[in-house]
Amino acid sequence: MTTLTESGPADTAVDLCKPHPGHPRPDGQDRYTIGEVAAWVGMSAHTLRWYERIGLMPHVDRSHTGQRRFTNRDLDWLAFVGKLRLTGMPVASMVRYAELVRLGEDTVDERAELLERTRRDVRSRIAELQETLALLDHKIELYGRTDPS
């Protein structure tokens, strides 16, 4: 099975994202069905199959009957992908990021740039949302209501 790890400038392999502190099962006993994973990460089984098809998921192990079997590392990767989705990162960029990870340490600079660009976009959206929140707060005050927070 291909696992997605990253090598940083110091040539040390690092998991893509922090392991979730509350995996349902301990490592070594972590063989999840697609339905269990879908429930855990809040994505549909259809989305998980699509992610595998487009290369956003590494190779997923299969049981002797051909049923997908996911691991805790897969859960961690999918949690990271879920966060990337929340940033508004296009799927094509997420797939490119996954490809770069699989290509190894020579792609660290390109991966960093992709994430830095996404961070700039997120900060811009946060600023827009803060301005929008200020406007909403002002309008609510005009109606004589107190701050709901």
Short mmCIF file of N, CA, C and O in Angstrom, two decimals:
data_model
loop_
_atom_site.label_atom_id
_atom_site.label_comp_id
_atom_site.label_asym_id
_atom_site.label_seq_id
_atom_site.Cartn_x
_atom_site.Cartn_y
_atom_site.Cartn_z
N MET A 1 0.85 -1.18 0.00
CA MET A 1 0.00 0.00 0.00
C MET A 1 0.88 1.23 0.00
O MET A 1 1.87 1.30 0.70
N THR A 2 0.51 2.24 -0.76
CA THR A 2 1.21 3.51 -0.78
C THR A 2 0.70 4.37 0.35
O THR A 2 -0.50 4.54 0.51
N THR A 3 1.61 4.89 1.15
CA THR A 3 1.20 5.81 2.21
C THR A 3 1.74 7.18 1.86
O THR A 3 2.80 7.32 1.26
N LEU A 4 0.99 8.18 2.21
CA LEU A 4 1.39 9.54 1.91
C LEU A 4 2.12 10.13 3.10
O LEU A 4 1.54 10.39 4.13
N THR A 5 3.42 10.26 2.93
CA THR A 5 4.23 10.94 3.92
C THR A 5 5.01 12.00 3.18
O THR A 5 5.13 11.96 1.96
N GLU A 6 5.51 12.95 3.89
CA GLU A 6 6.28 14.02 3.28
C GLU A 6 7.66 14.05 3.86
O GLU A 6 7.86 13.79 5.04
N SER A 7 8.60 14.39 3.02
CA SER A 7 9.96 14.63 3.48
C SER A 7 10.20 16.12 3.46
O SER A 7 9.90 16.78 2.48
N GLY A 8 10.72 16.62 4.54
CA GLY A 8 11.02 18.04 4.62
C GLY A 8 12.46 18.29 4.25
O GLY A 8 13.18 17.38 3.83
N PRO A 9 12.90 19.52 4.39
CA PRO A 9 14.27 19.87 4.05
C PRO A 9 15.32 19.06 4.79
O PRO A 9 16.40 18.84 4.30
N ALA A 10 15.01 18.56 5.96
CA ALA A 10 15.98 17.78 6.74
C ALA A 10 15.93 16.30 6.39
O ALA A 10 16.50 15.47 7.08
N ASP A 11 15.23 15.94 5.32
CA ASP A 11 15.11 14.56 4.86
C ASP A 11 14.48 13.63 5.89
O ASP A 11 14.80 12.45 5.95
N THR A 12 13.60 14.14 6.71
CA THR A 12 12.90 13.29 7.66
C THR A 12 11.47 13.12 7.19
O THR A 12 10.80 14.09 6.85
N ALA A 13 11.00 11.89 7.15
CA ALA A 13 9.63 11.62 6.71
C ALA A 13 8.68 12.05 7.82
O ALA A 13 8.89 11.77 8.99
N VAL A 14 7.62 12.75 7.42
CA VAL A 14 6.65 13.28 8.36
C VAL A 14 5.27 12.96 7.83
O VAL A 14 5.01 13.06 6.64
N ASP A 15 4.36 12.54 8.71
CA ASP A 15 2.99 12.33 8.29
C ASP A 15 2.43 13.62 7.75
O ASP A 15 2.78 14.71 8.19
N LEU A 16 1.50 13.51 6.80
CA LEU A 16 0.94 14.68 6.16
C LEU A 16 0.17 15.56 7.12
O LEU A 16 0.12 16.76 6.96
N CYS A 17 -0.45 14.98 8.06
CA CYS A 17 -1.16 15.78 9.04
C CYS A 17 -1.07 15.05 10.37
O CYS A 17 -0.77 13.87 10.43
N LYS A 18 -1.31 15.78 11.42
CA LYS A 18 -1.23 15.17 12.75
C LYS A 18 -2.23 14.03 12.83
O LYS A 18 -3.37 14.18 12.41
N PRO A 19 -1.83 12.92 13.39
CA PRO A 19 -2.79 11.85 13.57
C PRO A 19 -3.95 12.31 14.44
O PRO A 19 -3.76 13.06 15.39
N HIS A 20 -5.10 11.87 14.10
CA HIS A 20 -6.29 12.19 14.88
C HIS A 20 -6.17 11.51 16.23
O HIS A 20 -5.86 10.32 16.29
N PRO A 21 -6.37 12.24 17.31
CA PRO A 21 -6.15 11.64 18.63
C PRO A 21 -7.15 10.55 18.98
O PRO A 21 -6.90 9.76 19.87
N GLY A 22 -8.25 10.48 18.27
CA GLY A 22 -9.27 9.51 18.64
C GLY A 22 -9.65 8.58 17.51
O GLY A 22 -10.82 8.49 17.18
N HIS A 23 -8.67 7.91 16.90
CA HIS A 23 -9.01 6.94 15.88
C HIS A 23 -9.93 5.89 16.49
O HIS A 23 -9.75 5.51 17.65
N PRO A 24 -10.86 5.38 15.71
CA PRO A 24 -11.77 4.36 16.25
C PRO A 24 -11.06 3.09 16.69
O PRO A 24 -11.48 2.44 17.63
N ARG A 25 -9.97 2.74 16.00
CA ARG A 25 -9.24 1.51 16.33
C ARG A 25 -7.74 1.80 16.38
O ARG A 25 -7.26 2.67 15.67
N PRO A 26 -7.00 1.04 17.18
CA PRO A 26 -5.55 1.26 17.23
C PRO A 26 -4.87 0.79 15.94
O PRO A 26 -5.42 -0.05 15.21
N ASP A 27 -3.70 1.37 15.66
CA ASP A 27 -2.92 0.93 14.50
C ASP A 27 -2.73 -0.58 14.58
O ASP A 27 -2.56 -1.14 15.66
N GLY A 28 -2.77 -1.23 13.43
CA GLY A 28 -2.64 -2.67 13.39
C GLY A 28 -3.99 -3.37 13.39
O GLY A 28 -4.12 -4.47 12.88
N GLN A 29 -4.99 -2.71 13.94
CA GLN A 29 -6.36 -3.24 13.93
C GLN A 29 -7.27 -2.30 13.15
O GLN A 29 -8.47 -2.33 13.28
N ASP A 30 -6.64 -1.44 12.34
CA ASP A 30 -7.36 -0.36 11.66
C ASP A 30 -7.68 -0.73 10.22
O ASP A 30 -7.07 -0.25 9.29
N ARG A 31 -8.65 -1.58 10.06
CA ARG A 31 -9.13 -1.94 8.73
C ARG A 31 -10.59 -1.55 8.66
O ARG A 31 -11.45 -2.21 9.22
N TYR A 32 -10.84 -0.43 7.99
CA TYR A 32 -12.19 0.14 7.93
C TYR A 32 -12.82 -0.07 6.56
O TYR A 32 -12.14 0.03 5.54
N THR A 33 -14.11 -0.30 6.56
CA THR A 33 -14.85 -0.38 5.30
C THR A 33 -15.10 1.03 4.79
O THR A 33 -14.98 2.03 5.53
N ILE A 34 -15.51 1.12 3.56
CA ILE A 34 -15.77 2.44 2.97
C ILE A 34 -16.93 3.13 3.71
O ILE A 34 -16.92 4.35 3.90
N GLY A 35 -17.91 2.35 4.16
CA GLY A 35 -19.03 2.93 4.92
C GLY A 35 -18.58 3.51 6.24
O GLY A 35 -19.03 4.59 6.65
N GLU A 36 -17.68 2.79 6.93
CA GLU A 36 -17.16 3.30 8.20
C GLU A 36 -16.36 4.57 7.99
O GLU A 36 -16.48 5.53 8.76
N VAL A 37 -15.54 4.60 6.94
CA VAL A 37 -14.73 5.78 6.66
C VAL A 37 -15.61 6.96 6.29
O VAL A 37 -15.41 8.08 6.73
N ALA A 38 -16.61 6.70 5.45
CA ALA A 38 -17.53 7.77 5.05
C ALA A 38 -18.17 8.42 6.28
O ALA A 38 -18.24 9.65 6.37
N ALA A 39 -18.60 7.60 7.22
CA ALA A 39 -19.22 8.14 8.44
C ALA A 39 -18.20 8.89 9.27
O ALA A 39 -18.51 9.96 9.82
N TRP A 40 -16.98 8.37 9.37
CA TRP A 40 -15.95 8.98 10.21
C TRP A 40 -15.52 10.34 9.68
O TRP A 40 -15.36 11.29 10.45
N VAL A 41 -15.30 10.45 8.36
CA VAL A 41 -14.77 11.69 7.80
C VAL A 41 -15.86 12.62 7.28
O VAL A 41 -15.57 13.75 6.89
N GLY A 42 -17.11 12.17 7.26
CA GLY A 42 -18.20 13.01 6.81
C GLY A 42 -18.25 13.21 5.31
O GLY A 42 -18.64 14.26 4.82
N MET A 43 -17.82 12.21 4.57
CA MET A 43 -17.88 12.23 3.10
C MET A 43 -18.68 11.02 2.66
O MET A 43 -18.74 10.02 3.37
N SER A 44 -19.26 11.10 1.49
CA SER A 44 -20.01 9.95 1.00
C SER A 44 -19.07 8.89 0.45
O SER A 44 -17.92 9.18 0.06
N ALA A 45 -19.54 7.65 0.39
CA ALA A 45 -18.76 6.57 -0.21
C ALA A 45 -18.47 6.90 -1.67
O ALA A 45 -17.38 6.60 -2.18
N HIS A 46 -19.42 7.52 -2.33
CA HIS A 46 -19.23 7.92 -3.73
C HIS A 46 -18.04 8.88 -3.85
O HIS A 46 -17.19 8.73 -4.74
N THR A 47 -17.96 9.85 -2.95
CA THR A 47 -16.84 10.80 -2.96
C THR A 47 -15.52 10.08 -2.72
O THR A 47 -14.52 10.36 -3.40
N LEU A 48 -15.50 9.15 -1.77
CA LEU A 48 -14.27 8.41 -1.49
C LEU A 48 -13.82 7.60 -2.69
O LEU A 48 -12.62 7.57 -3.01
N ARG A 49 -14.75 6.96 -3.39
CA ARG A 49 -14.39 6.21 -4.61
C ARG A 49 -13.85 7.15 -5.67
O ARG A 49 -12.89 6.83 -6.38
N TRP A 50 -14.49 8.31 -5.80
CA TRP A 50 -14.06 9.30 -6.79
C TRP A 50 -12.65 9.80 -6.46
O TRP A 50 -11.80 9.91 -7.34
N TYR A 51 -12.39 10.09 -5.19
CA TYR A 51 -11.06 10.52 -4.77
C TYR A 51 -10.01 9.49 -5.15
O TYR A 51 -8.91 9.83 -5.60
N GLU A 52 -10.34 8.22 -4.97
CA GLU A 52 -9.40 7.16 -5.34
C GLU A 52 -9.18 7.15 -6.86
O GLU A 52 -8.05 7.06 -7.33
N ARG A 53 -10.27 7.28 -7.61
CA ARG A 53 -10.20 7.25 -9.08
C ARG A 53 -9.36 8.39 -9.65
O ARG A 53 -8.62 8.20 -10.60
N ILE A 54 -9.47 9.58 -9.07
CA ILE A 54 -8.76 10.74 -9.63
C ILE A 54 -7.35 10.90 -9.07
O ILE A 54 -6.62 11.81 -9.47
N GLY A 55 -6.94 10.02 -8.16
CA GLY A 55 -5.59 10.07 -7.63
C GLY A 55 -5.41 10.90 -6.39
O GLY A 55 -4.29 11.19 -5.99
N LEU A 56 -6.50 11.30 -5.76
CA LEU A 56 -6.40 12.09 -4.53
C LEU A 56 -6.13 11.19 -3.33
O LEU A 56 -5.55 11.63 -2.34
N MET A 57 -6.52 9.96 -3.42
CA MET A 57 -6.23 8.96 -2.38
C MET A 57 -5.11 8.07 -2.89
O MET A 57 -5.09 7.71 -4.05
N PRO A 58 -4.21 7.68 -2.00
CA PRO A 58 -3.20 6.70 -2.42
C PRO A 58 -3.90 5.37 -2.67
O PRO A 58 -5.10 5.24 -2.42
N HIS A 59 -3.15 4.42 -3.13
CA HIS A 59 -3.71 3.09 -3.32
C HIS A 59 -4.35 2.62 -2.02
O HIS A 59 -3.72 2.67 -0.96
N VAL A 60 -5.58 2.19 -2.10
CA VAL A 60 -6.28 1.69 -0.92
C VAL A 60 -6.24 0.17 -0.97
O VAL A 60 -6.55 -0.43 -1.99
N ASP A 61 -5.84 -0.44 0.15
CA ASP A 61 -5.79 -1.90 0.21
C ASP A 61 -7.18 -2.48 -0.02
O ASP A 61 -8.19 -1.82 0.22
N ARG A 62 -7.17 -3.73 -0.44
CA ARG A 62 -8.42 -4.46 -0.65
C ARG A 62 -8.38 -5.77 0.14
O ARG A 62 -7.31 -6.35 0.32
N SER A 63 -9.54 -6.19 0.58
CA SER A 63 -9.63 -7.49 1.25
C SER A 63 -9.55 -8.59 0.20
O SER A 63 -9.55 -8.31 -1.01
N HIS A 64 -9.54 -9.83 0.64
CA HIS A 64 -9.49 -10.95 -0.31
C HIS A 64 -10.73 -11.00 -1.19
O HIS A 64 -10.71 -11.60 -2.26
N THR A 65 -11.80 -10.34 -0.77
CA THR A 65 -13.02 -10.28 -1.58
C THR A 65 -13.10 -9.02 -2.44
O THR A 65 -14.09 -8.80 -3.12
N GLY A 66 -12.05 -8.20 -2.38
CA GLY A 66 -12.02 -6.99 -3.20
C GLY A 66 -12.60 -5.75 -2.53
O GLY A 66 -12.66 -4.69 -3.14
N GLN A 67 -13.03 -5.88 -1.28
CA GLN A 67 -13.61 -4.74 -0.56
C GLN A 67 -12.49 -3.83 -0.08
O GLN A 67 -11.46 -4.29 0.42
N ARG A 68 -12.68 -2.51 -0.27
CA ARG A 68 -11.69 -1.55 0.19
C ARG A 68 -11.51 -1.65 1.71
O ARG A 68 -12.48 -1.78 2.44
N ARG A 69 -10.25 -1.52 2.13
CA ARG A 69 -9.92 -1.51 3.56
C ARG A 69 -9.01 -0.32 3.82
O ARG A 69 -7.89 -0.27 3.36
N PHE A 70 -9.53 0.64 4.57
CA PHE A 70 -8.81 1.86 4.87
C PHE A 70 -8.11 1.72 6.22
O PHE A 70 -8.52 0.95 7.07
N THR A 71 -7.06 2.53 6.42
CA THR A 71 -6.29 2.52 7.66
C THR A 71 -6.41 3.87 8.36
O THR A 71 -6.97 4.83 7.81
N ASN A 72 -5.83 3.95 9.55
CA ASN A 72 -5.80 5.22 10.28
C ASN A 72 -5.07 6.29 9.47
O ASN A 72 -5.43 7.46 9.49
N ARG A 73 -4.00 5.91 8.75
CA ARG A 73 -3.28 6.87 7.91
C ARG A 73 -4.21 7.42 6.83
O ARG A 73 -4.13 8.60 6.49
N ASP A 74 -5.06 6.55 6.28
CA ASP A 74 -6.03 7.01 5.28
C ASP A 74 -7.00 8.00 5.91
O ASP A 74 -7.36 9.01 5.30
N LEU A 75 -7.44 7.71 7.14
CA LEU A 75 -8.33 8.64 7.85
C LEU A 75 -7.65 9.99 8.04
O LEU A 75 -8.27 11.04 7.85
N ASP A 76 -6.37 9.97 8.42
CA ASP A 76 -5.63 11.21 8.62
C ASP A 76 -5.52 11.99 7.30
O ASP A 76 -5.71 13.21 7.27
N TRP A 77 -5.20 11.30 6.22
CA TRP A 77 -5.09 11.95 4.92
C TRP A 77 -6.44 12.56 4.52
O TRP A 77 -6.51 13.70 4.07
N LEU A 78 -7.52 11.81 4.72
CA LEU A 78 -8.84 12.32 4.36
C LEU A 78 -9.25 13.51 5.23
O LEU A 78 -9.92 14.42 4.75
N ALA A 79 -8.84 13.52 6.49
CA ALA A 79 -9.10 14.68 7.35
C ALA A 79 -8.38 15.89 6.80
O ALA A 79 -8.93 17.01 6.76
N PHE A 80 -7.13 15.69 6.35
CA PHE A 80 -6.36 16.78 5.75
C PHE A 80 -7.03 17.26 4.46
O PHE A 80 -7.19 18.47 4.24
N VAL A 81 -7.46 16.34 3.62
CA VAL A 81 -8.16 16.70 2.38
C VAL A 81 -9.43 17.48 2.71
O VAL A 81 -9.76 18.46 2.03
N GLY A 82 -10.13 17.07 3.76
CA GLY A 82 -11.33 17.81 4.18
C GLY A 82 -11.00 19.25 4.55
O GLY A 82 -11.75 20.18 4.21
N LYS A 83 -9.88 19.45 5.22
CA LYS A 83 -9.45 20.82 5.55
C LYS A 83 -9.09 21.60 4.29
O LYS A 83 -9.43 22.79 4.17
N LEU A 84 -8.43 20.94 3.35
CA LEU A 84 -8.12 21.61 2.08
C LEU A 84 -9.39 22.01 1.35
O LEU A 84 -9.47 23.09 0.74
N ARG A 85 -10.41 21.15 1.41
CA ARG A 85 -11.70 21.49 0.79
C ARG A 85 -12.28 22.75 1.42
O ARG A 85 -12.81 23.61 0.72
N LEU A 86 -12.18 22.85 2.76
CA LEU A 86 -12.70 24.02 3.45
C LEU A 86 -11.99 25.30 3.04
O LEU A 86 -12.57 26.38 3.13
N THR A 87 -10.73 25.19 2.61
CA THR A 87 -10.00 26.38 2.18
C THR A 87 -10.49 26.88 0.83
O THR A 87 -10.17 28.00 0.45
N GLY A 88 -11.23 26.04 0.13
CA GLY A 88 -11.65 26.40 -1.22
C GLY A 88 -10.64 25.98 -2.28
O GLY A 88 -10.77 26.35 -3.44
N MET A 89 -9.63 25.22 -1.89
CA MET A 89 -8.63 24.77 -2.85
C MET A 89 -9.32 23.93 -3.93
O MET A 89 -10.10 23.04 -3.61
N PRO A 90 -9.05 24.22 -5.20
CA PRO A 90 -9.66 23.41 -6.27
C PRO A 90 -9.21 21.95 -6.19
O PRO A 90 -8.08 21.66 -5.76
N VAL A 91 -10.07 21.05 -6.60
CA VAL A 91 -9.76 19.63 -6.57
C VAL A 91 -8.50 19.34 -7.38
O VAL A 91 -7.66 18.55 -6.97
N ALA A 92 -8.35 19.99 -8.51
CA ALA A 92 -7.16 19.77 -9.34
C ALA A 92 -5.89 20.11 -8.56
O ALA A 92 -4.87 19.42 -8.69
N SER A 93 -5.93 21.14 -7.74
CA SER A 93 -4.76 21.51 -6.93
C SER A 93 -4.52 20.48 -5.83
O SER A 93 -3.37 20.17 -5.51
N MET A 94 -5.59 19.94 -5.26
CA MET A 94 -5.43 18.90 -4.25
C MET A 94 -4.81 17.65 -4.86
O MET A 94 -3.93 17.03 -4.26
N VAL A 95 -5.26 17.30 -6.06
CA VAL A 95 -4.70 16.13 -6.75
C VAL A 95 -3.23 16.38 -7.07
O VAL A 95 -2.38 15.50 -6.88
N ARG A 96 -2.91 17.60 -7.51
CA ARG A 96 -1.51 17.93 -7.80
C ARG A 96 -0.67 17.81 -6.53
O ARG A 96 0.43 17.28 -6.56
N TYR A 97 -1.18 18.29 -5.42
CA TYR A 97 -0.47 18.18 -4.15
C TYR A 97 -0.20 16.71 -3.81
O TYR A 97 0.92 16.35 -3.44
N ALA A 98 -1.22 15.86 -3.94
CA ALA A 98 -1.05 14.43 -3.66
C ALA A 98 0.00 13.82 -4.59
O ALA A 98 0.82 13.01 -4.15
N GLU A 99 -0.01 14.22 -5.86
CA GLU A 99 1.00 13.73 -6.81
C GLU A 99 2.40 14.14 -6.38
O GLU A 99 3.34 13.34 -6.42
N LEU A 100 2.53 15.40 -5.96
CA LEU A 100 3.83 15.90 -5.52
C LEU A 100 4.33 15.14 -4.30
O LEU A 100 5.52 14.83 -4.20
N VAL A 101 3.43 14.84 -3.38
CA VAL A 101 3.82 14.07 -2.19
C VAL A 101 4.36 12.71 -2.62
O VAL A 101 5.40 12.26 -2.13
N ARG A 102 3.66 12.06 -3.53
CA ARG A 102 4.10 10.73 -3.98
C ARG A 102 5.44 10.80 -4.71
O ARG A 102 6.20 9.83 -4.69
N LEU A 103 5.74 11.93 -5.36
CA LEU A 103 7.00 12.07 -6.09
C LEU A 103 8.21 12.24 -5.17
O LEU A 103 9.35 12.05 -5.59
N GLY A 104 7.97 12.63 -3.93
CA GLY A 104 9.06 12.66 -2.95
C GLY A 104 9.62 14.03 -2.64
O GLY A 104 9.07 15.06 -3.02
N GLU A 105 10.76 13.99 -1.97
CA GLU A 105 11.33 15.20 -1.37
C GLU A 105 11.76 16.26 -2.38
O GLU A 105 11.90 17.42 -2.02
N ASP A 106 11.98 15.90 -3.62
CA ASP A 106 12.38 16.90 -4.61
C ASP A 106 11.26 17.90 -4.91
O ASP A 106 11.50 18.90 -5.58
N THR A 107 10.06 17.61 -4.42
CA THR A 107 8.92 18.49 -4.70
C THR A 107 8.52 19.38 -3.53
O THR A 107 7.48 20.02 -3.57
N VAL A 108 9.35 19.42 -2.50
CA VAL A 108 9.01 20.16 -1.28
C VAL A 108 8.71 21.63 -1.60
O VAL A 108 7.73 22.20 -1.11
N ASP A 109 9.52 22.26 -2.43
CA ASP A 109 9.32 23.68 -2.73
C ASP A 109 7.98 23.92 -3.43
O ASP A 109 7.27 24.87 -3.11
N GLU A 110 7.65 23.06 -4.38
CA GLU A 110 6.38 23.23 -5.09
C GLU A 110 5.19 22.98 -4.17
O GLU A 110 4.19 23.69 -4.24
N ARG A 111 5.32 22.01 -3.28
CA ARG A 111 4.24 21.76 -2.31
C ARG A 111 4.06 22.95 -1.39
O ARG A 111 2.94 23.38 -1.11
N ALA A 112 5.18 23.49 -0.91
CA ALA A 112 5.10 24.64 -0.01
C ALA A 112 4.45 25.82 -0.71
O ALA A 112 3.61 26.50 -0.12
N GLU A 113 4.81 26.06 -1.96
CA GLU A 113 4.22 27.18 -2.70
C GLU A 113 2.72 26.99 -2.87
O GLU A 113 1.94 27.92 -2.72
N LEU A 114 2.30 25.77 -3.17
CA LEU A 114 0.88 25.49 -3.33
C LEU A 114 0.13 25.79 -2.03
O LEU A 114 -0.93 26.44 -2.04
N LEU A 115 0.69 25.35 -0.90
CA LEU A 115 0.04 25.60 0.39
C LEU A 115 0.10 27.08 0.78
O LEU A 115 -0.85 27.61 1.35
N GLU A 116 1.21 27.74 0.46
CA GLU A 116 1.32 29.18 0.76
C GLU A 116 0.30 29.99 -0.04
O GLU A 116 -0.31 30.92 0.48
N ARG A 117 0.11 29.62 -1.30
CA ARG A 117 -0.89 30.30 -2.13
C ARG A 117 -2.28 30.10 -1.54
O ARG A 117 -3.09 31.04 -1.44
N THR A 118 -2.56 28.88 -1.09
CA THR A 118 -3.86 28.59 -0.47
C THR A 118 -4.02 29.39 0.81
O THR A 118 -5.10 29.94 1.08
N ARG A 119 -2.95 29.48 1.61
CA ARG A 119 -3.01 30.26 2.85
C ARG A 119 -3.32 31.73 2.56
O ARG A 119 -4.13 32.35 3.25
N ARG A 120 -2.70 32.29 1.52
CA ARG A 120 -2.99 33.69 1.15
C ARG A 120 -4.47 33.84 0.78
O ARG A 120 -5.13 34.81 1.19
N ASP A 121 -5.01 32.89 0.03
CA ASP A 121 -6.42 32.94 -0.36
C ASP A 121 -7.32 32.85 0.88
O ASP A 121 -8.31 33.58 0.98
N VAL A 122 -6.97 31.98 1.82
CA VAL A 122 -7.77 31.82 3.04
C VAL A 122 -7.73 33.11 3.86
O VAL A 122 -8.77 33.58 4.34
N ARG A 123 -6.56 33.70 4.00
CA ARG A 123 -6.47 34.95 4.77
C ARG A 123 -7.29 36.06 4.12
O ARG A 123 -7.92 36.86 4.82
N SER A 124 -7.30 36.11 2.81
CA SER A 124 -8.10 37.10 2.10
C SER A 124 -9.59 36.87 2.36
O SER A 124 -10.35 37.82 2.61
N ARG A 125 -10.01 35.61 2.31
CA ARG A 125 -11.42 35.29 2.57
C ARG A 125 -11.80 35.61 4.01
O ARG A 125 -12.90 36.09 4.29
N ILE A 126 -10.89 35.34 4.95
CA ILE A 126 -11.16 35.67 6.36
C ILE A 126 -11.35 37.17 6.53
O ILE A 126 -12.27 37.61 7.22
N ALA A 127 -10.52 37.96 5.87
CA ALA A 127 -10.65 39.42 5.96
C ALA A 127 -12.00 39.86 5.40
O ALA A 127 -12.67 40.72 6.00
N GLU A 128 -12.40 39.28 4.29
CA GLU A 128 -13.71 39.62 3.71
C GLU A 128 -14.84 39.24 4.66
O GLU A 128 -15.79 40.00 4.85
N LEU A 129 -14.72 38.08 5.29
CA LEU A 129 -15.75 37.64 6.22
C LEU A 129 -15.79 38.52 7.47
O LEU A 129 -16.87 38.79 8.02
N GLN A 130 -14.62 38.98 7.93
CA GLN A 130 -14.60 39.87 9.09
C GLN A 130 -15.29 41.20 8.76
O GLN A 130 -16.02 41.73 9.59
N GLU A 131 -15.06 41.71 7.56
CA GLU A 131 -15.76 42.94 7.14
C GLU A 131 -17.25 42.70 7.07
O GLU A 131 -18.05 43.56 7.49
N THR A 132 -17.65 41.54 6.56
CA THR A 132 -19.07 41.21 6.46
C THR A 132 -19.68 41.09 7.84
O THR A 132 -20.79 41.57 8.09
N LEU A 133 -18.97 40.46 8.77
CA LEU A 133 -19.45 40.32 10.14
C LEU A 133 -19.62 41.69 10.79
O LEU A 133 -20.62 41.94 11.48
N ALA A 134 -18.68 42.58 10.57
CA ALA A 134 -18.79 43.94 11.14
C ALA A 134 -20.04 44.64 10.61
O ALA A 134 -20.74 45.32 11.36
N LEU A 135 -20.31 44.46 9.34
CA LEU A 135 -21.51 45.07 8.75
C LEU A 135 -22.77 44.47 9.37
O LEU A 135 -23.71 45.20 9.72
N LEU A 136 -22.79 43.17 9.53
CA LEU A 136 -23.95 42.52 10.15
C LEU A 136 -24.14 43.00 11.58
O LEU A 136 -25.26 43.29 12.01
N ASP A 137 -23.05 43.08 12.34
CA ASP A 137 -23.13 43.57 13.72
C ASP A 137 -23.71 44.99 13.75
O ASP A 137 -24.55 45.29 14.60
N HIS A 138 -23.26 45.82 12.84
CA HIS A 138 -23.76 47.20 12.77
C HIS A 138 -25.26 47.21 12.50
O HIS A 138 -26.02 47.95 13.15
N LYS A 139 -25.70 46.42 11.54
CA LYS A 139 -27.13 46.38 11.20
C LYS A 139 -27.95 45.87 12.37
O LYS A 139 -29.03 46.39 12.66
N ILE A 140 -27.46 44.86 13.06
CA ILE A 140 -28.17 44.31 14.21
C ILE A 140 -28.29 45.36 15.31
O ILE A 140 -29.34 45.51 15.94
N GLU A 141 -27.21 46.12 15.53
CA GLU A 141 -27.25 47.21 16.52
C GLU A 141 -28.30 48.24 16.15
O GLU A 141 -28.98 48.80 17.04
N LEU A 142 -28.46 48.52 14.86
CA LEU A 142 -29.45 49.49 14.41
C LEU A 142 -30.87 49.04 14.81
O LEU A 142 -31.75 49.87 15.02
N TYR A 143 -31.09 47.76 14.90
CA TYR A 143 -32.39 47.23 15.28
C TYR A 143 -32.54 47.15 16.79
O TYR A 143 -33.54 46.61 17.30
N GLY A 144 -31.54 47.64 17.52
CA GLY A 144 -31.63 47.69 18.97
C GLY A 144 -31.38 46.36 19.66
O GLY A 144 -31.75 46.18 20.80
N ARG A 145 -30.76 45.48 18.97
CA ARG A 145 -30.46 44.18 19.58
C ARG A 145 -29.01 44.18 20.05
O ARG A 145 -28.17 44.86 19.51
N THR A 146 -28.75 43.37 21.05
CA THR A 146 -27.38 43.27 21.54
C THR A 146 -26.60 42.26 20.72
O THR A 146 -27.17 41.43 20.02
N ASP A 147 -25.30 42.31 20.90
CA ASP A 147 -24.41 41.38 20.19
C ASP A 147 -24.75 39.95 20.62
O ASP A 147 -24.67 39.64 21.80
N PRO A 148 -25.12 39.06 19.65
CA PRO A 148 -25.51 37.69 20.02
C PRO A 148 -24.35 36.83 20.50
O PRO A 148 -24.57 35.80 21.07
N SER A 149 -23.12 37.26 20.29
CA SER A 149 -21.99 36.41 20.72
C SER A 149 -21.68 36.72 22.12
O SER A 149 -21.65 36.29 23.08
#
